[in-house]
């Protein structure tokens, strides 16, 4: 059979991690130091259904790798924030794949829940990207509003199972997931590994702003109340040093006791009412710098009153780094 | 009948399993639900073998096979090769091949009579495929994609290809393969057909996200509604017993 000339254009439908942009971003994460701050946020009206914020970022790595053919060291990226849409299903699902470690649960149902809640929730994409890859997600789900959903029931059971080892905390968790659930929001925030940190303050600002606008704008009293959160519960991943005592012996030790995968978790942890860690079942092979650490899950609760403090501290943390 | 299932929260069941008319390979390390789904459908008829290939779980994408044979990449270890030779029926020839494109499942799609291969496959590999699998080999693309093994899945009864395949391409492929083809998706709009499902002549396994519409398209094109494995056994019985 003779080889036919290719009549059609190659369709680029690779998952986002394999796109040239994704690769460039991964390389940036290891070499670059961003030199420009993001632009100031445009004011968007509370009732806009598609308000988005543009953040052009220009990053120049100090040493670009010599092996790159196409990559000359500068990646222009215009990130835009959008409300969740049903089309985002696959991208959001990919981001949440490891949310509950390897436990089998109704992940698709959870993603559907997030995508249906268009009033509170933000996804971060690149402008004019045909792939429509999702780079980050932030949302808050009221635990009582969705208490009938299978995914939320499974999630609650899993949280309680992990907490069962920690006597003091387990009761507080049970209260938050049970009687107090109408005041509790599950904060879900996931992103690709090397997303520029300058996006974090606007991302969280937009999330908490949407929550407060929803308390005024939602059509029914019940929905308005469902966003008057008093507590936020969240699940994150951290790396804990295997030998915490070792740290005290060395004065110039550069190794921290806990390494936070997401920088804002450190602030949340500091402001939390309570928190606990549990070992994760999957232990991925660690890069050299992380060989003394093991990955753990961290569940914590933060009071909603502490959020303004969080937003301030996040701003200063990102600005100084 | 088509079954929906998940491998550890992933709906890409075609990555972690390889189903043919004579055997089924399943990756190690998933939960018991994954195996039970296969064993419930298949264990009376064909062996369900748990294995890894090259120490990985992506068995569906690394190997290619049909009722006549099984081809493994050069990354397969000796123990894995031996385990497979021991577990597979005798009439299935198992061979490990040296091919630079080692993800054979992504590069080659086949049924018991015809195979479509990646355009850059070695000539030697093409000959081994024709010999061990007993098929006629065609170098083709599917909707402009050279990874034919990923973007189409076909059995002896029908086939499902990438949703953007043009009507002319569909006709051309259908003539080559001599089976009816349909362009469609699996797992709620995923275009990577062969990663999202695995199929043989009487049953199919799809990812849990597959919608009811997608499932009915699959059941129609692969003619799964009337298909029963006992049909094969009955045929054999007729030839073995004089009556």
mmCIF file of C-alpha atoms in Angstrom, chain A residues 102-293:
data_model
loop_
_atom_site.group_PDB
_atom_site.id
_atom_site.type_symbol
_atom_site.label_atom_id
_atom_site.label_comp_id
_atom_site.label_asym_id
_atom_site.label_seq_id
_atom_site.Cartn_x
_atom_site.Cartn_y
_atom_site.Cartn_z
ATOM 1 C CA UNK A 102 -5.582 6.665 45.281
ATOM 2 C CA UNK A 103 -8.973 6.243 46.909
ATOM 3 C CA UNK A 104 -11.663 5.286 44.422
ATOM 4 C CA UNK A 105 -14.464 7.812 44.574
ATOM 5 C CA UNK A 106 -16.943 9.617 42.381
ATOM 6 C CA UNK A 107 -14.407 12.070 40.954
ATOM 7 C CA UNK A 108 -16.491 12.756 37.858
ATOM 8 C CA UNK A 109 -19.440 13.686 40.045
ATOM 9 C CA UNK A 110 -17.246 16.025 42.081
ATOM 10 C CA UNK A 111 -16.003 17.735 38.931
ATOM 11 C CA UNK A 112 -19.575 18.117 37.694
ATOM 12 C CA UNK A 113 -20.491 19.770 41.001
ATOM 13 C CA UNK A 114 -17.685 22.267 40.667
ATOM 14 C CA UNK A 115 -18.563 23.080 37.061
ATOM 15 C CA UNK A 116 -22.240 23.606 37.834
ATOM 16 C CA UNK A 117 -21.476 26.193 40.481
ATOM 17 C CA UNK A 118 -20.719 29.077 38.166
ATOM 18 C CA UNK A 119 -21.247 31.842 40.732
ATOM 19 C CA UNK A 120 -18.320 30.833 42.908
ATOM 20 C CA UNK A 121 -15.359 29.197 41.272
ATOM 21 C CA UNK A 122 -12.544 30.193 38.959
ATOM 22 C CA UNK A 123 -10.505 28.334 36.379
ATOM 23 C CA UNK A 124 -7.299 29.714 34.949
ATOM 24 C CA UNK A 125 -6.586 29.235 31.279
ATOM 25 C CA UNK A 126 -4.275 30.756 28.713
ATOM 26 C CA UNK A 127 -5.897 33.292 26.363
ATOM 27 C CA UNK A 128 -6.711 31.977 22.912
ATOM 28 C CA UNK A 129 -5.423 28.514 23.662
ATOM 29 C CA UNK A 130 -7.059 26.010 21.325
ATOM 30 C CA UNK A 131 -6.323 23.200 23.716
ATOM 31 C CA UNK A 132 -8.364 24.882 26.449
ATOM 32 C CA UNK A 133 -6.021 23.496 29.033
ATOM 33 C CA UNK A 134 -6.834 24.299 32.622
ATOM 34 C CA UNK A 135 -3.864 25.557 34.621
ATOM 35 C CA UNK A 136 -5.471 26.215 37.965
ATOM 36 C CA UNK A 137 -8.771 25.878 39.736
ATOM 37 C CA UNK A 138 -10.162 27.494 42.877
ATOM 38 C CA UNK A 139 -13.621 27.027 44.311
ATOM 39 C CA UNK A 140 -15.534 26.755 47.568
ATOM 40 C CA UNK A 141 -18.352 24.222 47.977
ATOM 41 C CA UNK A 142 -20.890 24.415 50.770
ATOM 42 C CA UNK A 143 -20.856 21.030 52.479
ATOM 43 C CA UNK A 144 -24.478 21.127 53.478
ATOM 44 C CA UNK A 145 -25.846 22.216 50.119
ATOM 45 C CA UNK A 146 -24.259 19.217 48.448
ATOM 46 C CA UNK A 147 -24.578 16.765 51.313
ATOM 47 C CA UNK A 148 -26.731 14.375 49.262
ATOM 48 C CA UNK A 149 -24.127 14.015 46.538
ATOM 49 C CA UNK A 150 -22.258 10.710 46.506
ATOM 50 C CA UNK A 151 -18.886 12.376 46.043
ATOM 51 C CA UNK A 152 -19.367 14.631 49.061
ATOM 52 C CA UNK A 153 -20.507 11.718 51.217
ATOM 53 C CA UNK A 154 -17.437 9.726 50.182
ATOM 54 C CA UNK A 155 -15.212 12.735 50.790
ATOM 55 C CA UNK A 156 -16.614 13.287 54.290
ATOM 56 C CA UNK A 157 -16.188 9.607 55.152
ATOM 57 C CA UNK A 158 -12.618 9.683 53.931
ATOM 58 C CA UNK A 159 -11.759 12.807 55.920
ATOM 59 C CA UNK A 160 -13.236 11.291 59.051
ATOM 60 C CA UNK A 161 -11.377 8.041 58.460
ATOM 61 C CA UNK A 162 -8.082 9.895 58.200
ATOM 62 C CA UNK A 163 -8.881 11.921 61.284
ATOM 63 C CA UNK A 164 -9.765 8.895 63.391
ATOM 64 C CA UNK A 165 -6.154 8.626 64.525
ATOM 65 C CA UNK A 166 -6.161 12.152 65.949
ATOM 66 C CA UNK A 167 -8.526 12.114 68.892
ATOM 67 C CA UNK A 168 -8.840 15.835 69.578
ATOM 68 C CA UNK A 169 -9.281 16.906 66.042
ATOM 69 C CA UNK A 170 -11.652 14.164 64.927
ATOM 70 C CA UNK A 171 -14.521 15.555 67.008
ATOM 71 C CA UNK A 172 -14.045 19.074 65.685
ATOM 72 C CA UNK A 173 -13.974 17.726 62.161
ATOM 73 C CA UNK A 174 -17.107 15.702 62.757
ATOM 74 C CA UNK A 175 -18.911 18.808 63.992
ATOM 75 C CA UNK A 176 -17.840 20.830 60.990
ATOM 76 C CA UNK A 177 -18.877 18.122 58.567
ATOM 77 C CA UNK A 178 -22.110 17.352 60.364
ATOM 78 C CA UNK A 179 -24.066 19.871 62.408
ATOM 79 C CA UNK A 180 -22.158 22.924 61.313
ATOM 80 C CA UNK A 181 -21.992 21.879 57.653
ATOM 81 C CA UNK A 182 -24.246 24.713 56.487
ATOM 82 C CA UNK A 183 -21.557 27.170 57.538
ATOM 83 C CA UNK A 184 -18.623 25.253 56.155
ATOM 84 C CA UNK A 185 -17.064 25.578 52.734
ATOM 85 C CA UNK A 186 -14.718 23.033 51.216
ATOM 86 C CA UNK A 187 -11.940 25.057 49.660
ATOM 87 C CA UNK A 188 -10.571 23.304 46.589
ATOM 88 C CA UNK A 189 -7.502 24.816 44.987
ATOM 89 C CA UNK A 190 -5.383 22.857 42.571
ATOM 90 C CA UNK A 191 -2.941 23.938 39.935
ATOM 91 C CA UNK A 192 -0.195 22.751 37.643
ATOM 92 C CA UNK A 193 3.108 22.464 39.441
ATOM 93 C CA UNK A 194 4.971 25.476 38.100
ATOM 94 C CA UNK A 195 2.254 28.044 37.775
ATOM 95 C CA UNK A 196 3.722 31.518 38.333
ATOM 96 C CA UNK A 197 3.049 32.540 41.942
ATOM 97 C CA UNK A 198 2.039 36.064 40.909
ATOM 98 C CA UNK A 199 -1.298 34.577 39.924
ATOM 99 C CA UNK A 200 -2.133 33.492 43.451
ATOM 100 C CA UNK A 201 -3.229 36.777 45.057
ATOM 101 C CA UNK A 202 -5.647 37.604 42.218
ATOM 102 C CA UNK A 203 -6.867 34.004 42.150
ATOM 103 C CA UNK A 204 -7.759 33.985 45.835
ATOM 104 C CA UNK A 205 -9.053 37.544 45.679
ATOM 105 C CA UNK A 206 -11.438 36.588 42.927
ATOM 106 C CA UNK A 207 -12.567 33.508 44.851
ATOM 107 C CA UNK A 208 -13.288 35.301 48.116
ATOM 108 C CA UNK A 209 -14.826 38.255 46.309
ATOM 109 C CA UNK A 210 -17.159 35.895 44.468
ATOM 110 C CA UNK A 211 -18.133 34.325 47.783
ATOM 111 C CA UNK A 212 -19.079 37.692 49.249
ATOM 112 C CA UNK A 213 -20.906 38.778 46.082
ATOM 113 C CA UNK A 214 -22.816 35.513 46.090
ATOM 114 C CA UNK A 215 -24.143 36.290 49.566
ATOM 115 C CA UNK A 216 -25.847 39.302 47.999
ATOM 116 C CA UNK A 217 -26.561 38.229 44.431
ATOM 117 C CA UNK A 218 -27.872 34.680 44.598
ATOM 118 C CA UNK A 219 -31.564 34.446 43.665
ATOM 119 C CA UNK A 220 -32.827 32.621 46.744
ATOM 120 C CA UNK A 221 -32.361 33.256 50.460
ATOM 121 C CA UNK A 222 -31.183 29.693 50.926
ATOM 122 C CA UNK A 223 -28.426 30.059 48.351
ATOM 123 C CA UNK A 224 -27.365 33.408 49.760
ATOM 124 C CA UNK A 225 -27.024 31.859 53.183
ATOM 125 C CA UNK A 226 -25.118 28.906 51.815
ATOM 126 C CA UNK A 227 -22.243 31.233 50.969
ATOM 127 C CA UNK A 228 -22.037 32.848 54.408
ATOM 128 C CA UNK A 229 -19.180 30.587 55.357
ATOM 129 C CA UNK A 230 -17.889 30.642 58.909
ATOM 130 C CA UNK A 231 -15.228 28.017 58.301
ATOM 131 C CA UNK A 232 -13.261 26.702 55.375
ATOM 132 C CA UNK A 233 -11.994 23.137 55.342
ATOM 133 C CA UNK A 234 -9.237 22.184 52.960
ATOM 134 C CA UNK A 235 -7.075 19.263 51.991
ATOM 135 C CA UNK A 236 -3.544 19.837 50.753
ATOM 136 C CA UNK A 237 -0.321 18.034 50.158
ATOM 137 C CA UNK A 238 2.847 18.779 52.094
ATOM 138 C CA UNK A 239 6.251 17.248 52.578
ATOM 139 C CA UNK A 240 7.298 16.544 56.117
ATOM 140 C CA UNK A 241 10.890 15.992 57.118
ATOM 141 C CA UNK A 242 11.443 12.386 58.110
ATOM 142 C CA UNK A 243 13.597 13.237 61.139
ATOM 143 C CA UNK A 244 12.280 16.411 62.717
ATOM 144 C CA UNK A 245 14.693 16.246 65.677
ATOM 145 C CA UNK A 246 17.703 16.375 63.409
ATOM 146 C CA UNK A 247 16.896 19.926 62.444
ATOM 147 C CA UNK A 248 17.566 21.394 65.860
ATOM 148 C CA UNK A 249 21.121 20.115 65.959
ATOM 149 C CA UNK A 250 22.275 22.114 62.967
ATOM 150 C CA UNK A 251 22.105 25.872 63.268
ATOM 151 C CA UNK A 252 22.611 26.607 59.599
ATOM 152 C CA UNK A 253 20.166 23.977 58.488
ATOM 153 C CA UNK A 254 18.517 24.935 55.271
ATOM 154 C CA UNK A 255 16.003 22.142 55.535
ATOM 155 C CA UNK A 256 12.574 23.080 56.806
ATOM 156 C CA UNK A 257 10.483 20.743 58.904
ATOM 157 C CA UNK A 258 7.575 21.091 56.493
ATOM 158 C CA UNK A 259 7.720 21.952 52.822
ATOM 159 C CA UNK A 260 4.453 23.211 51.409
ATOM 160 C CA UNK A 261 3.679 22.283 47.838
ATOM 161 C CA UNK A 262 1.447 25.337 47.553
ATOM 162 C CA UNK A 263 2.929 28.461 49.176
ATOM 163 C CA UNK A 264 -0.391 29.766 50.491
ATOM 164 C CA UNK A 265 -0.805 26.603 52.550
ATOM 165 C CA UNK A 266 1.850 27.875 54.934
ATOM 166 C CA UNK A 267 -0.277 30.931 55.683
ATOM 167 C CA UNK A 268 -3.456 28.887 55.957
ATOM 168 C CA UNK A 269 -1.710 26.473 58.301
ATOM 169 C CA UNK A 270 -0.562 29.310 60.533
ATOM 170 C CA UNK A 271 -4.064 30.797 60.657
ATOM 171 C CA UNK A 272 -5.875 27.485 61.000
ATOM 172 C CA UNK A 273 -8.074 26.619 63.974
ATOM 173 C CA UNK A 274 -6.839 23.058 63.818
ATOM 174 C CA UNK A 275 -5.071 20.764 61.416
ATOM 175 C CA UNK A 276 -3.654 17.287 61.131
ATOM 176 C CA UNK A 277 -1.501 15.274 58.774
ATOM 177 C CA UNK A 278 -1.820 11.778 57.506
ATOM 178 C CA UNK A 279 0.510 9.697 55.386
ATOM 179 C CA UNK A 280 -0.326 9.340 51.727
ATOM 180 C CA UNK A 281 -0.423 5.905 50.214
ATOM 181 C CA UNK A 282 1.399 6.795 47.039
ATOM 182 C CA UNK A 283 4.991 7.747 47.637
ATOM 183 C CA UNK A 284 6.345 9.167 44.446
ATOM 184 C CA UNK A 285 10.105 8.905 43.870
ATOM 185 C CA UNK A 286 11.470 12.138 45.282
ATOM 186 C CA UNK A 287 13.963 14.401 43.540
ATOM 187 C CA UNK A 288 17.339 14.684 45.226
ATOM 188 C CA UNK A 289 16.512 17.738 47.338
ATOM 189 C CA UNK A 290 13.454 16.044 48.731
ATOM 190 C CA UNK A 291 14.954 12.719 49.663
ATOM 191 C CA UNK A 292 14.582 13.337 53.385
ATOM 192 C CA UNK A 293 10.934 14.154 53.130
#
